[in-house]
Structures are given as structure tokens and as C-alpha cells.
Short mmCIF file of C-alpha atoms in Angstrom, two decimals:
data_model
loop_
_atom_site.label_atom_id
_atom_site.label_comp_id
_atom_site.label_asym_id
_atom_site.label_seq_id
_atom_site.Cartn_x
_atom_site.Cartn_y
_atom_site.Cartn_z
CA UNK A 1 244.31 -40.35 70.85
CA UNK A 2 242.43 -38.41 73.00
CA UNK A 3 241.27 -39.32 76.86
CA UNK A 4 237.56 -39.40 75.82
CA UNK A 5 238.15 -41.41 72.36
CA UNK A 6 240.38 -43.96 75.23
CA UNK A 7 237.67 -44.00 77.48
CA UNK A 8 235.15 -44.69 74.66
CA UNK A 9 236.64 -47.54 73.36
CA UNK A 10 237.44 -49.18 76.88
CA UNK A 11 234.12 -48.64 77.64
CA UNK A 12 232.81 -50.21 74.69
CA UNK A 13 234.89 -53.44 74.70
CA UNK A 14 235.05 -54.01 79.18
CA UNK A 15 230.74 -52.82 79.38
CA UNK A 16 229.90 -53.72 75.65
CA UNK A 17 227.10 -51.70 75.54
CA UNK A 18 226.88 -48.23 73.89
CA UNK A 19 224.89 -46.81 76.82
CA UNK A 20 227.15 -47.85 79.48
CA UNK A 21 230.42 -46.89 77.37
CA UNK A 22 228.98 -43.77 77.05
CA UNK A 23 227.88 -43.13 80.67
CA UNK A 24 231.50 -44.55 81.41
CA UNK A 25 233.09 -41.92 79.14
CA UNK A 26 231.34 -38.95 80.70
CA UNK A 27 232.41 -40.24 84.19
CA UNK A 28 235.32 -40.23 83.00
CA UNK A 29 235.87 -36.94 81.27
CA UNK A 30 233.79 -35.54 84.62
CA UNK A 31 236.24 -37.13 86.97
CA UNK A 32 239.67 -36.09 84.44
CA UNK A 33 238.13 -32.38 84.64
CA UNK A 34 237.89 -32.44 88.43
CA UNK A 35 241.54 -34.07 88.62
CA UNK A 36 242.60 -31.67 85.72
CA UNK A 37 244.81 -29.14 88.14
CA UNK A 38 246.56 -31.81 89.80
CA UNK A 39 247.60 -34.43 86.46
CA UNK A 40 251.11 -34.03 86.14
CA UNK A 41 252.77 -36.75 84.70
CA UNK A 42 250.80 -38.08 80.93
CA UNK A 43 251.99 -41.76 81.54
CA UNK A 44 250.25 -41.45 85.31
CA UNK A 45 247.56 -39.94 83.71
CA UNK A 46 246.84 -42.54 81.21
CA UNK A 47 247.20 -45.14 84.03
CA UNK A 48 244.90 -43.57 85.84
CA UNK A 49 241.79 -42.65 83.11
CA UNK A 50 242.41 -46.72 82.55
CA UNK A 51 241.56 -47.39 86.05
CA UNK A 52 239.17 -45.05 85.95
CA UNK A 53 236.66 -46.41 82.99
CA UNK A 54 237.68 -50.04 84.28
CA UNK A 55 236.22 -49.25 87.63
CA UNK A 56 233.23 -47.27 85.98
CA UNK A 57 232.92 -50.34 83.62
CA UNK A 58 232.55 -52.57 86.88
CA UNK A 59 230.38 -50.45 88.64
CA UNK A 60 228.18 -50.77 85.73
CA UNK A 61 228.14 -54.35 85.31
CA UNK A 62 226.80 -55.02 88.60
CA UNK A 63 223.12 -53.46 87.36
CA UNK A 64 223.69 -55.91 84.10
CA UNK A 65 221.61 -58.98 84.78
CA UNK A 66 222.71 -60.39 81.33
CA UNK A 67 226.44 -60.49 81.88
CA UNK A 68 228.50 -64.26 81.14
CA UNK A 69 229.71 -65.42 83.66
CA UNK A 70 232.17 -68.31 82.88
CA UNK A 71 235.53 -69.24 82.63
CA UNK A 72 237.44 -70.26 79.64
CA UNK A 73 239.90 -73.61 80.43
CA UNK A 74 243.59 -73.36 79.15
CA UNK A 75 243.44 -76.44 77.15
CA UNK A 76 240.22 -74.76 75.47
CA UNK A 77 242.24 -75.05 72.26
CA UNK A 78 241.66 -78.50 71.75
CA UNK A 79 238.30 -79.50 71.88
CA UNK A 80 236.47 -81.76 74.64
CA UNK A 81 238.70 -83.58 75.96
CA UNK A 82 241.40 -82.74 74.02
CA UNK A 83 241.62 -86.46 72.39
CA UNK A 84 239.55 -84.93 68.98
CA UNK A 85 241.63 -84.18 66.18
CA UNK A 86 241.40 -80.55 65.63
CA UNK A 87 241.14 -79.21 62.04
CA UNK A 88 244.13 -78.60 60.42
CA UNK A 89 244.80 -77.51 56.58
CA UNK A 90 245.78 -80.07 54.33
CA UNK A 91 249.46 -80.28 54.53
CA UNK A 92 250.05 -80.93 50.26
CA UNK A 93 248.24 -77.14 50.92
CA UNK A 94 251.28 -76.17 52.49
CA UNK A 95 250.48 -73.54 55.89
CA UNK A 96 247.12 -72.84 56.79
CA UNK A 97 246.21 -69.18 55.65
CA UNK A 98 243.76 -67.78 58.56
CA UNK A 99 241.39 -65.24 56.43
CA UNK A 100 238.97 -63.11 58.25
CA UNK A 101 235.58 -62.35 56.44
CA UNK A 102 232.73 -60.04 57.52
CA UNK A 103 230.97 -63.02 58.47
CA UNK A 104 233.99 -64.01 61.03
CA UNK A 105 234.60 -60.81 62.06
CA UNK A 106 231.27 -59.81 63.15
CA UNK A 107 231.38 -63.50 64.97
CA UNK A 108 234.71 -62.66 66.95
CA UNK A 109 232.94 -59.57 68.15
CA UNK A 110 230.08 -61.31 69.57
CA UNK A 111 232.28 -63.83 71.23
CA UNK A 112 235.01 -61.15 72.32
CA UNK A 113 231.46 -59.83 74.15
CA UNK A 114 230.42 -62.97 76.08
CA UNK A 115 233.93 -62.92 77.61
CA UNK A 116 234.47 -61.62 81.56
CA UNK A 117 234.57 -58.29 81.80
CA UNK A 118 238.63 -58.90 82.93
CA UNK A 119 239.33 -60.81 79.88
CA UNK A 120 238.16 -58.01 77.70
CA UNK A 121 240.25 -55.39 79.58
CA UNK A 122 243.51 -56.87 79.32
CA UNK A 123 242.60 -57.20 75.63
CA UNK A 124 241.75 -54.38 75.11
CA UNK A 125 245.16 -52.67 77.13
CA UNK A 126 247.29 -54.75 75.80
CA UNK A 127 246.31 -55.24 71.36
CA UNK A 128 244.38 -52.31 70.77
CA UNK A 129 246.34 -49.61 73.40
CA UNK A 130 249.56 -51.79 72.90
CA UNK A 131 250.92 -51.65 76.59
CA UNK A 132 252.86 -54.12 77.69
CA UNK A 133 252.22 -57.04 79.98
CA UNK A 134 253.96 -55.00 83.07
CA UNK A 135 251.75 -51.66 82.32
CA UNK A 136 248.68 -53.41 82.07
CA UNK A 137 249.45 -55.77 85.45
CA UNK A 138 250.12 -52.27 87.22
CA UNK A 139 246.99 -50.56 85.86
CA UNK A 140 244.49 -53.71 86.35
CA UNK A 141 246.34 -54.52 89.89
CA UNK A 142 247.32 -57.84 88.96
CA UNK A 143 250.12 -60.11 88.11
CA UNK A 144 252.05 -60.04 85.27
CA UNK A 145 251.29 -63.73 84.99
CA UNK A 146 247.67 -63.32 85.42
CA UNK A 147 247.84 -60.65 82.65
CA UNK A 148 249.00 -63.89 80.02
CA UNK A 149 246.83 -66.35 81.39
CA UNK A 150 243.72 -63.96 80.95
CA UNK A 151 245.21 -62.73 77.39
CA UNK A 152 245.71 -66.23 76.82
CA UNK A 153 242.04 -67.36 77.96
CA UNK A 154 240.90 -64.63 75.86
CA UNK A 155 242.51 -65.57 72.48
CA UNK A 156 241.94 -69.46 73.17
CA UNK A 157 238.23 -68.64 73.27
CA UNK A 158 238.16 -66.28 70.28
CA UNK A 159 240.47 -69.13 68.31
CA UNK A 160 237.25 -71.30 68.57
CA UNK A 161 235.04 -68.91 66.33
CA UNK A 162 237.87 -69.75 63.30
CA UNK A 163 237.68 -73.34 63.82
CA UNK A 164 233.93 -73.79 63.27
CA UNK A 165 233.79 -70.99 61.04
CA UNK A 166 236.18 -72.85 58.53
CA UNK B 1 251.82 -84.41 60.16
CA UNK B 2 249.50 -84.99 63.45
CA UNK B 3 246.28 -83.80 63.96
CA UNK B 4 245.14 -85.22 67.10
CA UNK B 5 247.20 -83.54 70.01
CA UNK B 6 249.22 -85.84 72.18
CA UNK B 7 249.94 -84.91 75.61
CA UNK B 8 252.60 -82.90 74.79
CA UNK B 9 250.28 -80.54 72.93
CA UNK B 10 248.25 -80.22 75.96
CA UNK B 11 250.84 -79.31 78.01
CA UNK B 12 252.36 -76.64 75.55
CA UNK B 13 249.33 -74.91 74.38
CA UNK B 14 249.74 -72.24 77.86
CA UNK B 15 252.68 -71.28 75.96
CA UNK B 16 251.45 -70.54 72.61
CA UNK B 17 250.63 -67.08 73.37
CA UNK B 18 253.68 -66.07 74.40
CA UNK B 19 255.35 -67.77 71.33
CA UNK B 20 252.87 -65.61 68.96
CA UNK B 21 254.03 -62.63 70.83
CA UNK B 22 257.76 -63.67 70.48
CA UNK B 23 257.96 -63.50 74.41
CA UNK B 24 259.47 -67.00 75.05
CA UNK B 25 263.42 -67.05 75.78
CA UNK B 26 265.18 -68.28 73.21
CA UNK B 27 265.76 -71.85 74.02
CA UNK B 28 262.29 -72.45 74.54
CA UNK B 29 261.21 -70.27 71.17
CA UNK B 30 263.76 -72.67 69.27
CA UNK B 31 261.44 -75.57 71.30
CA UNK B 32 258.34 -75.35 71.10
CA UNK B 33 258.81 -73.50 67.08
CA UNK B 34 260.16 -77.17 65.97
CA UNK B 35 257.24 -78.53 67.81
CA UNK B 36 254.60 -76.27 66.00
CA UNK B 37 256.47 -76.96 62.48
CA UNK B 38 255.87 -80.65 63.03
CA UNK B 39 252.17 -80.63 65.08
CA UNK B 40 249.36 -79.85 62.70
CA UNK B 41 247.13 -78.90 65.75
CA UNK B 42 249.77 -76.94 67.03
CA UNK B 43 250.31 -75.19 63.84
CA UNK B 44 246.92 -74.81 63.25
CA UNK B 45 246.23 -73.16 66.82
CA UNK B 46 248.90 -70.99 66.64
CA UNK B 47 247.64 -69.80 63.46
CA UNK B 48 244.73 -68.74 64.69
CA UNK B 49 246.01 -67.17 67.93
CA UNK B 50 247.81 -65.31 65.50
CA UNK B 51 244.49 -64.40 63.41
CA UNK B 52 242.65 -63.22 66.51
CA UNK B 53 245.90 -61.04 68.45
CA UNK B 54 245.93 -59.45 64.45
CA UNK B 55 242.15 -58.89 64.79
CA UNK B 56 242.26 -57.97 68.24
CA UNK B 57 244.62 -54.77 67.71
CA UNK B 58 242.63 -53.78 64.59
CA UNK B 59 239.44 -54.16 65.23
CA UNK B 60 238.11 -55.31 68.47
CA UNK B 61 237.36 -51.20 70.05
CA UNK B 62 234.81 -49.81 68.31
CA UNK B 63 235.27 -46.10 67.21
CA UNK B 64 232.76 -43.86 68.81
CA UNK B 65 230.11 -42.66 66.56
CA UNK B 66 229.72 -39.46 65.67
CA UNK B 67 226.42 -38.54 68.05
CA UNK B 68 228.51 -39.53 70.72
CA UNK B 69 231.35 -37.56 70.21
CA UNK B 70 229.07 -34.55 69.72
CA UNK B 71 227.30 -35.17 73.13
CA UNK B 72 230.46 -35.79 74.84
CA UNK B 73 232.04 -32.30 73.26
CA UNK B 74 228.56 -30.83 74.89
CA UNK B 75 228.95 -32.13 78.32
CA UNK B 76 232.57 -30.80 78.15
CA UNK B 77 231.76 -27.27 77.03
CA UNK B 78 228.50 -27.19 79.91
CA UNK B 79 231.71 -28.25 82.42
CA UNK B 80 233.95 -25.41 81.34
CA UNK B 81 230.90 -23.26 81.57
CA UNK B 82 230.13 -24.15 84.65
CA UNK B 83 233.69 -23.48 85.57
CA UNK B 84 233.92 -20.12 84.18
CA UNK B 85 231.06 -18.74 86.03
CA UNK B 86 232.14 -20.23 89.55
CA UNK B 87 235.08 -18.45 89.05
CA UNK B 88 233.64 -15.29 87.98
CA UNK B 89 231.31 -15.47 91.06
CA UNK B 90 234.61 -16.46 93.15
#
């Protein structure tokens, strides 16, 4: 895929608005076409167009008044205080088949937007561009375990839409 | 099979991402997979962690609409323009 369609998309899920993904992307292409003669290495490339958007993305956010701010808890999975039963399948059913319609899906984007900004990017660089938890650490500057707690945060939060949309 | 989570839910559900992603060692896989067979919440959760990582990697990055992608092949084209004359004045 190509370093503008990359910085698109990053923009798009870390700003999640089309304006700012697109301001983000031209940054981006401006700043990759400055840099052009001295990119070497593709993987250091890539690493650094991530950084790039992510810090574009951030720069953005702080002229976004309407931004979430809020953490999601680890036991998040289990409602309250985690005494509630949580809806299972009936078990004469056999496993519990998860099935995503429009209705859901368009659900699990709103909620993947009223995540942090830093949930969203290690979501977005590890499922959709499929790096792995020691690439994204070094291209978001942070631990390998804080790249699977905030993965983890991310999907425990997005878990919730499929419970009450069952 | 339970569906209220006991304690020991609680205190596994950190792991459940890695187990989805098949990143636990071994021992602990074999673990907490016998615990998740057995736990209806647990099965149910990791279910859906499952659901949303699926959904996640298909869906959750928009693709860039067409207007865009014509205004960002503009901008390019006005760069390498602007390129090509500063070297022609250079």
C-alpha cells in the first residue's frame, strides 16, 4: 500500500475526522517529499511516516475541544463491579457464534472513535497494518507491555458494543 | 457452566488478549484454554475479543475516498512542480 493510502488511514482512525486525516496525509506526503533523498531503508521508512501522521494526528488533537478523554479499566469486561453475570449463549446452543451486522458494525466504529487517541494507534498498527507488538512499541516509543495493555483496553471496550447489542 | 465471573475470572481477563492472539506460552495457553472451555463469561468474552481483533483488521481504517485521493495526487504533482522549476532556476 502506498505511503499516502498509510497515512490516510492512520489519520482517519488516531484524528477520526476526515479533515484532519486529510491535513495529516498532506503533512505527511510534504514532509516524505522533503525527506525523499535521504530514505534509505523501506522498513525505517515505514517507521518513520508512522511516527510521522501519529505526531501530526497529536498535534491536531490539541485544537479538538471534543476529544474523550477517559480511560478504559482492565476488568471492563465484566460489568460494574464485576459480580453481574455477563451474557453468555445458552450452552444446549453449544458456542456462542459472534455475528457482526451493519447495525454493529457501524456501532464499533463509533465506539473505536471515542477511544484515546493512543488506543486507536496501536490498533490501528497492530490489526489493520499487522506489525507486531515489538514494531509498534518501537514506532509509538513505548513498552511492549504497554502496547497489550492499550490493545487490550481497546478490545475490552469495543467487546462492550456486542454485549448490549445482542 | 458459570455465568457470573468468580475472582478467578477477574484476575485472568488481562490475559485474554494474548490468548486470542495465541501469544501465551504454552503452559499457560493449556491454562487458562481449560478455564475458558468451562467459564461461560470467559468463553463468552473471549468470543467477542475475538469478534472485534477480526473486525478490527478488516474494517476499522477507512479507505480514502476518491476526492481525496485526487487532491492528494494534486498536491503531489504542484510539489514535483515546484521541484522541477527550482532546479531549472538552480
Amino acid at each position: 500500500m502506498r505511503a499516502q493510502d498509510v497515512a490516510y488511514r492512520f489519520g482517519m482512525t488516531v484524528c477520526g475526522h476526515q479533515e484532519d486525516a486529510e491535513d495529516v496525509m498532506q503533512d505527511a506526503l510534504m514532509r516524505t517529499y522533503q525527506r525523499a533523498t535521504s530514505i534509505r531503508e523501506p522498513q525505517a521508512f515505514r517507521a518513520w511516516l508512522y511516527r510521522t501522521v501519529r505526531n501530526a494526528c497529536l498535534m491536531k488533537r490539541r485544537t479538538r475541544v471534543d476529544e474523550p478523554r477517559h480511560m478504559v479499566s482492565l476488568d471492563a469486561g465484566f460489568e460494574g463491579d464485576g459480580s453481574h453475570p455477563i451474557d453468555t449463549a445458552d450452552p444446549s446452543r453449544g458456542p456462542e457464534e459472534v455475528v457482526l451486522n451493519n447495525r454493529l458494525r457501524q456501532r464499533l466504529r463509533e465506539a473505536l472513535g471515542s477511544l484515546p487517541p493512543a488506543y486507536r494507534a496501536v490498533v490501528f498498527l497492530r490489526e489493520v497494518e499487522g506489525l507486531s507488538t515489538r514494531e509498534v512499541a518501537t514506532v509509538l516509543r513505548i513498552s511492549e507491555a504497554n502496547v497489550k495493555q492499550r490493545l487490550h483496553r481497546a478490545r475490552l471496550a469495543l467487546q462492550q458494543v456486542l454485549g448490549a447489542g445482542r | 457452566m458459570s455465568r457470573t465471573p468468580t475472582n478467578r475470572c477477574v484476575a485472568l481477563i488481562a490475559e485474554l488478549s494474548a490468548y486470542v492472539d495465541q501469544e501465551l506460552p504454552p503452559a499457560e495457553r493449556r491454562a487458562l484454554e481449560a478455564h475458558v472451555r468451562s467459564c461461560g463469561c470467559c468463553g463468552t468474552l473471549a468470543r467477542r475479543l475475538e469478534a472485534v481483533a477480526a473486525w478490527c483488521r478488516e474494517s476499522a481504517a477507512p479507505q480514502m475516498p476518491a476526492d481525496v485521493r485526487r487532491r492528494a495526487r494534486a498536491r503531489v504533482a504542484a510539489l514535483l512542480a515546484g521541484h522541477a522549476c527550482h532546479d531549472t532556476r538552480s
